[in-house]
C-alpha cells in the first residue's frame, strides 16, 4: 500500500468517528500568504514550545526552596559554602546532570529569543497596520502576551537565587514597597515577611511554571484561532485585494515549511546554547543582601525599565510624615503603565483619528502611513535611549566613557531624541513616496548615458513593469476628516476642543505625496 | 486624490514560472537526493549527541580557535542536538520548496459583518432577552447584583491575607543597639580601629549570639560599610563628626534608593557607588547624594570603641535603612 493510500485510510478513520470531513477539507486547503516577516510570530510560537519542553526538563531536578544547605557538589570553588537549595540544585543541573547545562542554556536562550521575536512581530504588525479592524482584539491579546512575557522572563531568571537574580528581586521588592499607602504591606505579603525571607522562590516558582504558562497557552490559543478564523493579512501587490488571500495551501506546502521552521528555530537555539554560554550562575555565587557584583544587568527586555529607573531624578516627597518615592514610581510604574496602555489602545486611537471603520486585510507599506511609521520610530527611539542607559555601566567600561556622561546624555536624550525621530521618519516616508511617484512617472534610471545630436547628454530611463506600477499606486490616500467647528446654523458644536484635536491629528495623519493616477501616466505618454 | 481620477489598473497575479524540477525528472531526482542528504546529516547529529553523552567525560577540554578552551562534553551534546534538529528543518523546507507545488492559490474572503437581516434579528434578540429579564426596569435587582458581585471579589483578597505578617514597624528596626560590637563579614571577628588602614573599607555586621544562623533578612538591614579616612578629609558638621571614630565612618550598606548593596568605593574621590542604578554618595559629606536617582543619603551609624578598644555602635540607626516606603517618616 502506498503512503497516500495509508494516509487516506487515516482520514477515513477520523471522519467516521468525528464527521469532520467537511471542516477538515476546507481547512487543509486554507491559504497562507508567504512573506519573511510573517515568520516572526512563528519564531515566538516555536520558542514558546521550546521553553515548555526545556523548562519541563529543568523541573525534574530544580528544587524551588530557600532552605539553607551547604554545597557539596562537584564545583570546587563553592565547596562548603552556605546557599539556598534552589541555587544548589541549579548548580547540580549545571554540573552533574548530563545535558543539564545545555538545557539551562536552551531555556534561557529560548526566553531571550521568545521576547525578541514578540517585539519584532509587534513591530511588523504595527508598521504594516495589521492591527486595524477586524484585528484590534488580537492586537490587545498580543500586548497582553508581551507583558506576560516580561514578567515570566523576570521570574525565570530570579529562580536560581544567585547573587545577580537576588539583586533583581531586591529591586522588585523596592518597587512594591514604594507603592503609596499599601506598599510595605504588599511587600510583606509577597515575601511572607521581611525581605528576602524563605517564601519567595517557592511562590514565584508556582507562578512561573503553572500560572503564567497556563495564561500563555490560553492567550496563544486565542491569538492563533483568531488568525485562523479572520485569515492572515497580506502585503499589497498585483492580484492581491481586500477580498482575497493569495498564498500556499496548508497541506502540504505550509505544513512542511512551518514544521520545518520549528526544527530550524530549535536547531539555531541549540547551536547558540552550545557555543555561547549565558548566565553562568556559578560565577556569581549565592545571594546575600550584603553583597553585589559590578555590572549588574537584567535581561535585555527588562533593560529599558532599569534604564528609566537609573535616569530618574532624585525626587521624593515628604508630607505629613508620609513618603512618596517619585524616583521609583515614575520610571517603575507610571511611565510603563502609560506606554503599555497607549500601545494596547492604539488601534482605537488611530481609527478615531482617521474615522475609518472599515475592515482592512491588505497591509500598508510603512511609507504610505507616514504618521504611524513616525510614531513607531519615536517609540523605538524612546526605548533604545532607555535601554542604553540600562547598560550605562557596561557601555562606560567598554567605550571608555563616564557613567555620568551617558546618564546625562540619556536624561536629555529621552526627551529630545524621540520627537526628532518622529520628524525625520515622517520626512523620510514622504520622500520615499516622492521617489515612488518619480519612479512611476519617469521610470527607472538605467545608468546608460545617451549623447543627443546637439551634444547634450541624457540618462535613459526605462518604464517600470505594470506590476510594479500597480504596487506603487494601489494604496489608499484618504483625505483628512472634515470636522467643522460650527454647525449649519452657525452654532458652536459640542465638544469643540475634542473635535479640534481630532481634526488636527487627522490632517497630520493624512499628509501624503499624491500618488500617480492613470490619467497622469497617459498625459506623459502623449 | 478624488474619486474621478482613474487609478492604475491591477494587472492581476503574475504568470507562474515553473521550476526545473517541475518538468525535468533528473532535476526532481536530484532535489530528492538533496533532501535525503539533509535528513542524513541530521541523523549524524543525533549520533554525535549519543557519542558525546556516553563516551566523552565531562572534564575534557578542547581548544577551538576563536572560542578558546571548551568543555568537549557540553560542546558535543549541544552541537549534536543543534545539527540533528536544524537539518530536519532544512530538509523539510527544501522538500517544500523544490518538490511540492509552488503555485500560489487564491482563496476568497468574506466580510465578517453578517447580512443586515441577521444583524437586526440578533440585536432584537438581545434587546428582547434583556427586556424579558427586566434589566431596564428592575434597577433594584441590577444594583443589588452589582453590589453582591463587588463584595464577592473581596473574598479572594481576604483569603490571601495570610500570605505574610503585617510589617508593623519592622522596616524601621535593625539589630544595631547601643554597645553592639561590629564584627567582620565574613569572619565574624570583632575589630579595632587599628585593624583598618587609612583608605581601607570593610563590611561589618552587628555581633549576635548565633552568627552561624544569621537570617538573610537581618543582613538586608544590618549590613554596614566602614571606611577610614584621614580625619581632616571629612567635611562634616560637629554632630556627624562625633559619630565617627579616629577617621572611621560607618554607613548602612543598603542603598537608600532600591536596597542594593552599595559596594563600589572609589578611593581617589571618596565616592560610594551603587552598581544597580549608579547612585553616588560622597563619603566626606556624610554620604550626601551627588549623582543618580537616590533621594536620601545613606544612614550613618554612630560608632565608638569599648574599654578594650573594639569598635561598637554608640547608638542604633536614627532613621530606617534601605529603600523608602509610605510610612517611613511617620514614627
Short mmCIF file of C-alpha atoms in Angstrom, two decimals, chain A residues 31 34 68 82 94-95 98-99 101-103 106 134-135 167 170-171 173-175 177-182 184-185 188-197 203 229-234 237-249 252-253 256-257 259-261 263-264 266-268 270-271 274-275 287-296 306 309-310 312-316 318-319 321-325 327-328 359 361 389 392-393 403-404 407-408 411 440 466-467 469-470 473 477-478 514-519 521-522, chain B residues 1 4-16 49 52-56 58 67 70 73-93 95-97 100-113 160-171 185-186 203 211-221 223 253-264 273-280 289-296 321-331:
data_model
loop_
_atom_site.label_atom_id
_atom_site.label_comp_id
_atom_site.label_asym_id
_atom_site.label_seq_id
_atom_site.Cartn_x
_atom_site.Cartn_y
_atom_site.Cartn_z
CA UNK A 31 -4.37 29.57 2.19
CA UNK A 34 4.09 33.89 2.22
CA UNK A 68 19.75 26.76 53.61
CA UNK A 82 26.06 28.12 52.53
CA UNK A 94 24.70 22.63 35.52
CA UNK A 95 27.50 20.30 36.62
CA UNK A 98 24.47 15.37 31.76
CA UNK A 99 22.94 17.77 29.26
CA UNK A 101 23.72 22.83 31.41
CA UNK A 102 22.73 22.59 27.75
CA UNK A 103 19.05 22.56 28.72
CA UNK A 106 18.46 26.39 25.74
CA UNK A 134 -11.12 43.47 12.46
CA UNK A 135 -7.89 42.58 14.31
CA UNK A 167 19.60 41.64 43.36
CA UNK A 170 15.54 43.13 45.76
CA UNK A 171 14.78 45.85 43.20
CA UNK A 173 10.70 44.41 46.28
CA UNK A 174 11.70 48.08 46.45
CA UNK A 175 9.22 48.90 43.66
CA UNK A 177 7.45 48.84 48.76
CA UNK A 178 7.30 52.23 47.04
CA UNK A 179 3.59 51.94 46.19
CA UNK A 180 1.82 54.64 48.19
CA UNK A 181 -0.21 53.68 51.29
CA UNK A 182 -0.12 49.87 50.89
CA UNK A 184 5.07 47.90 52.77
CA UNK A 185 2.02 45.67 53.35
CA UNK A 188 5.34 41.76 53.37
CA UNK A 189 2.55 39.71 51.81
CA UNK A 190 4.56 38.94 48.67
CA UNK A 191 7.66 37.87 50.58
CA UNK A 192 5.89 36.29 53.54
CA UNK A 193 7.57 38.80 55.86
CA UNK A 194 10.82 40.74 55.70
CA UNK A 195 12.90 40.56 52.51
CA UNK A 196 14.19 38.07 51.39
CA UNK A 197 12.55 35.51 53.71
CA UNK A 203 5.87 31.17 45.30
CA UNK A 229 -10.67 32.50 11.61
CA UNK A 230 -10.01 36.00 10.34
CA UNK A 231 -7.49 34.70 7.76
CA UNK A 232 -4.00 36.14 7.53
CA UNK A 233 -3.37 39.65 6.20
CA UNK A 234 -1.32 40.00 3.03
CA UNK A 237 0.60 43.68 -4.95
CA UNK A 238 -0.87 42.65 -8.26
CA UNK A 239 -3.75 40.22 -7.84
CA UNK A 240 -3.97 40.79 -4.09
CA UNK A 241 -7.11 42.55 -2.88
CA UNK A 242 -9.14 43.14 0.27
CA UNK A 243 -11.42 40.34 -0.88
CA UNK A 244 -8.91 37.52 -1.36
CA UNK A 245 -5.92 35.72 0.18
CA UNK A 246 -3.09 34.67 -2.12
CA UNK A 247 -0.64 32.08 -0.85
CA UNK A 248 0.10 28.43 -0.33
CA UNK A 249 -2.36 25.83 0.93
CA UNK A 252 1.25 20.18 2.20
CA UNK A 253 3.36 23.28 1.48
CA UNK A 256 6.14 21.36 5.58
CA UNK A 257 7.53 24.88 5.74
CA UNK A 259 7.01 22.30 10.60
CA UNK A 260 10.49 22.54 9.14
CA UNK A 261 10.85 26.04 10.51
CA UNK A 263 13.17 22.48 13.78
CA UNK A 264 15.30 25.28 12.36
CA UNK A 266 15.14 24.76 17.73
CA UNK A 267 18.39 23.93 15.95
CA UNK A 268 19.59 27.54 15.99
CA UNK A 270 20.59 24.64 20.45
CA UNK A 271 23.58 25.90 18.47
CA UNK A 274 26.26 25.01 22.64
CA UNK A 275 28.70 27.77 21.72
CA UNK A 287 22.53 35.52 47.01
CA UNK A 288 23.13 37.51 50.11
CA UNK A 289 21.69 41.01 50.57
CA UNK A 290 25.02 42.45 51.72
CA UNK A 291 26.89 41.68 48.51
CA UNK A 292 26.67 42.55 44.86
CA UNK A 293 28.71 42.36 41.70
CA UNK A 294 29.60 45.25 39.46
CA UNK A 295 27.85 45.44 36.12
CA UNK A 296 24.55 44.08 37.46
CA UNK A 306 16.18 49.54 34.51
CA UNK A 309 14.90 53.84 36.84
CA UNK A 310 18.58 54.79 36.55
CA UNK A 312 15.13 59.20 37.14
CA UNK A 313 15.89 62.40 39.05
CA UNK A 314 16.28 62.00 42.84
CA UNK A 315 12.74 63.09 43.70
CA UNK A 316 10.95 62.16 46.88
CA UNK A 318 7.72 64.03 52.31
CA UNK A 319 4.48 65.36 53.75
CA UNK A 321 5.02 62.11 57.85
CA UNK A 322 4.48 60.16 54.64
CA UNK A 323 6.90 59.47 51.83
CA UNK A 324 6.24 59.19 48.09
CA UNK A 325 9.21 57.97 46.04
CA UNK A 327 12.20 58.38 41.68
CA UNK A 328 10.80 54.83 41.77
CA UNK A 359 -12.15 46.13 7.51
CA UNK A 361 -6.81 42.85 5.14
CA UNK A 389 21.03 53.89 29.97
CA UNK A 392 25.38 52.57 31.01
CA UNK A 393 27.90 50.88 33.30
CA UNK A 403 28.69 56.82 33.56
CA UNK A 404 27.78 60.43 34.31
CA UNK A 407 23.34 59.26 32.24
CA UNK A 408 23.08 62.97 31.44
CA UNK A 411 18.33 62.13 30.60
CA UNK A 440 6.08 55.51 -11.75
CA UNK A 466 2.82 47.30 -14.81
CA UNK A 467 3.00 45.09 -11.70
CA UNK A 469 3.48 50.49 -11.14
CA UNK A 470 0.37 48.96 -9.60
CA UNK A 473 -0.02 53.25 -6.62
CA UNK A 477 -4.96 58.11 0.19
CA UNK A 478 -7.86 59.13 2.36
CA UNK A 514 -0.33 62.40 -4.20
CA UNK A 515 0.10 59.04 -5.87
CA UNK A 516 0.24 58.75 -9.64
CA UNK A 517 -3.07 58.22 -11.39
CA UNK A 518 -3.65 56.55 -14.74
CA UNK A 519 -4.65 59.94 -16.18
CA UNK A 521 0.53 58.49 -16.90
CA UNK A 522 -1.44 58.88 -20.10
CA UNK B 1 -6.99 62.33 -4.79
CA UNK B 4 -12.84 60.75 -10.55
CA UNK B 5 -9.13 60.25 -11.02
CA UNK B 6 -8.59 56.89 -12.54
CA UNK B 7 -6.28 54.56 -10.62
CA UNK B 8 -3.67 52.44 -12.30
CA UNK B 9 -5.20 49.06 -13.13
CA UNK B 10 -4.43 45.85 -11.32
CA UNK B 11 -2.59 43.66 -13.83
CA UNK B 12 -3.50 40.56 -11.79
CA UNK B 13 -1.24 37.84 -10.41
CA UNK B 14 1.94 37.48 -12.47
CA UNK B 15 2.12 34.31 -14.58
CA UNK B 16 3.51 31.31 -12.74
CA UNK B 49 24.84 13.61 20.63
CA UNK B 52 29.11 12.72 23.45
CA UNK B 53 26.64 11.64 26.13
CA UNK B 54 28.10 8.20 26.65
CA UNK B 55 31.77 8.39 25.75
CA UNK B 56 33.08 11.92 26.38
CA UNK B 58 32.58 15.89 31.34
CA UNK B 67 36.17 30.23 21.19
CA UNK B 70 35.68 24.46 25.55
CA UNK B 73 31.18 17.01 26.54
CA UNK B 74 28.94 20.09 26.58
CA UNK B 75 30.00 21.13 23.09
CA UNK B 76 29.38 17.66 21.66
CA UNK B 77 25.92 17.45 23.22
CA UNK B 78 24.97 20.93 22.06
CA UNK B 79 26.31 20.70 18.55
CA UNK B 80 24.86 17.20 18.12
CA UNK B 81 21.43 18.42 19.15
CA UNK B 82 21.72 21.54 17.01
CA UNK B 83 22.72 19.58 13.90
CA UNK B 84 20.10 16.90 14.44
CA UNK B 85 17.27 19.46 14.72
CA UNK B 86 18.45 22.09 12.25
CA UNK B 87 18.85 19.68 9.34
CA UNK B 88 15.42 18.12 9.82
CA UNK B 89 14.10 21.62 9.29
CA UNK B 90 16.36 22.31 6.32
CA UNK B 91 15.31 19.03 4.69
CA UNK B 92 11.61 19.69 5.16
CA UNK B 93 11.84 23.21 3.77
CA UNK B 95 11.42 19.46 0.08
CA UNK B 96 8.61 22.02 0.20
CA UNK B 97 10.47 24.50 -1.94
CA UNK B 100 5.86 20.44 -3.51
CA UNK B 101 3.56 22.55 -5.70
CA UNK B 102 4.74 26.16 -5.67
CA UNK B 103 1.84 27.76 -7.46
CA UNK B 104 0.12 30.33 -5.31
CA UNK B 105 -3.60 29.82 -4.97
CA UNK B 106 -6.32 32.34 -4.31
CA UNK B 107 -8.93 31.98 -1.60
CA UNK B 108 -11.78 34.39 -1.08
CA UNK B 109 -12.52 36.48 1.93
CA UNK B 110 -15.90 37.47 3.17
CA UNK B 111 -16.72 40.47 5.22
CA UNK B 112 -17.28 39.49 8.84
CA UNK B 113 -20.36 41.64 9.10
CA UNK B 160 -4.74 35.92 50.59
CA UNK B 161 -4.24 37.91 53.79
CA UNK B 162 -2.16 35.15 55.40
CA UNK B 163 0.50 35.35 52.69
CA UNK B 164 2.56 37.29 55.17
CA UNK B 165 2.56 39.11 58.51
CA UNK B 166 1.86 42.82 58.78
CA UNK B 167 5.04 44.86 58.60
CA UNK B 168 4.41 46.70 61.86
CA UNK B 169 7.49 48.80 62.49
CA UNK B 170 9.92 46.06 61.41
CA UNK B 171 11.13 48.02 58.39
CA UNK B 185 31.75 39.82 57.40
CA UNK B 186 32.97 37.26 56.55
CA UNK B 203 31.90 45.29 55.60
CA UNK B 211 26.31 34.01 63.81
CA UNK B 212 26.05 30.63 62.02
CA UNK B 213 22.34 31.17 61.61
CA UNK B 214 22.13 34.85 60.82
CA UNK B 215 18.95 35.32 58.76
CA UNK B 216 19.40 36.94 55.34
CA UNK B 217 16.54 39.29 56.22
CA UNK B 218 18.71 40.70 59.02
CA UNK B 219 21.70 41.17 56.71
CA UNK B 220 19.32 43.00 54.37
CA UNK B 221 19.00 45.72 57.02
CA UNK B 223 24.97 45.43 56.63
CA UNK B 253 25.44 49.43 53.06
CA UNK B 254 21.83 49.12 51.87
CA UNK B 255 21.12 51.69 49.18
CA UNK B 256 18.54 54.31 50.13
CA UNK B 257 17.16 54.02 46.59
CA UNK B 258 16.23 50.38 45.96
CA UNK B 259 18.12 48.40 48.53
CA UNK B 260 21.06 47.06 46.55
CA UNK B 261 24.38 46.72 48.37
CA UNK B 262 26.37 49.93 47.87
CA UNK B 263 29.62 48.14 47.34
CA UNK B 264 31.79 50.15 44.97
CA UNK B 273 28.66 53.97 44.07
CA UNK B 274 25.70 51.61 43.92
CA UNK B 275 26.18 49.25 40.97
CA UNK B 276 22.43 48.84 40.39
CA UNK B 277 21.44 52.37 39.43
CA UNK B 278 24.65 54.36 39.90
CA UNK B 279 23.54 56.48 42.83
CA UNK B 280 26.75 58.08 44.07
CA UNK B 289 23.84 62.02 47.14
CA UNK B 290 25.91 63.66 44.43
CA UNK B 291 24.61 61.72 41.42
CA UNK B 292 21.94 59.25 40.38
CA UNK B 293 18.36 58.51 41.38
CA UNK B 294 18.75 58.07 45.17
CA UNK B 295 16.95 60.84 47.06
CA UNK B 296 18.44 60.38 50.53
CA UNK B 321 17.71 51.97 56.42
CA UNK B 322 17.09 50.87 52.85
CA UNK B 323 14.55 51.99 50.27
CA UNK B 324 11.71 54.38 51.05
CA UNK B 325 8.19 53.33 51.91
CA UNK B 326 4.96 55.23 52.58
CA UNK B 327 5.01 55.41 56.38
CA UNK B 328 8.78 55.86 56.64
CA UNK B 329 8.71 59.31 58.25
CA UNK B 330 5.70 58.68 60.43
CA UNK B 331 7.42 57.25 63.51
#
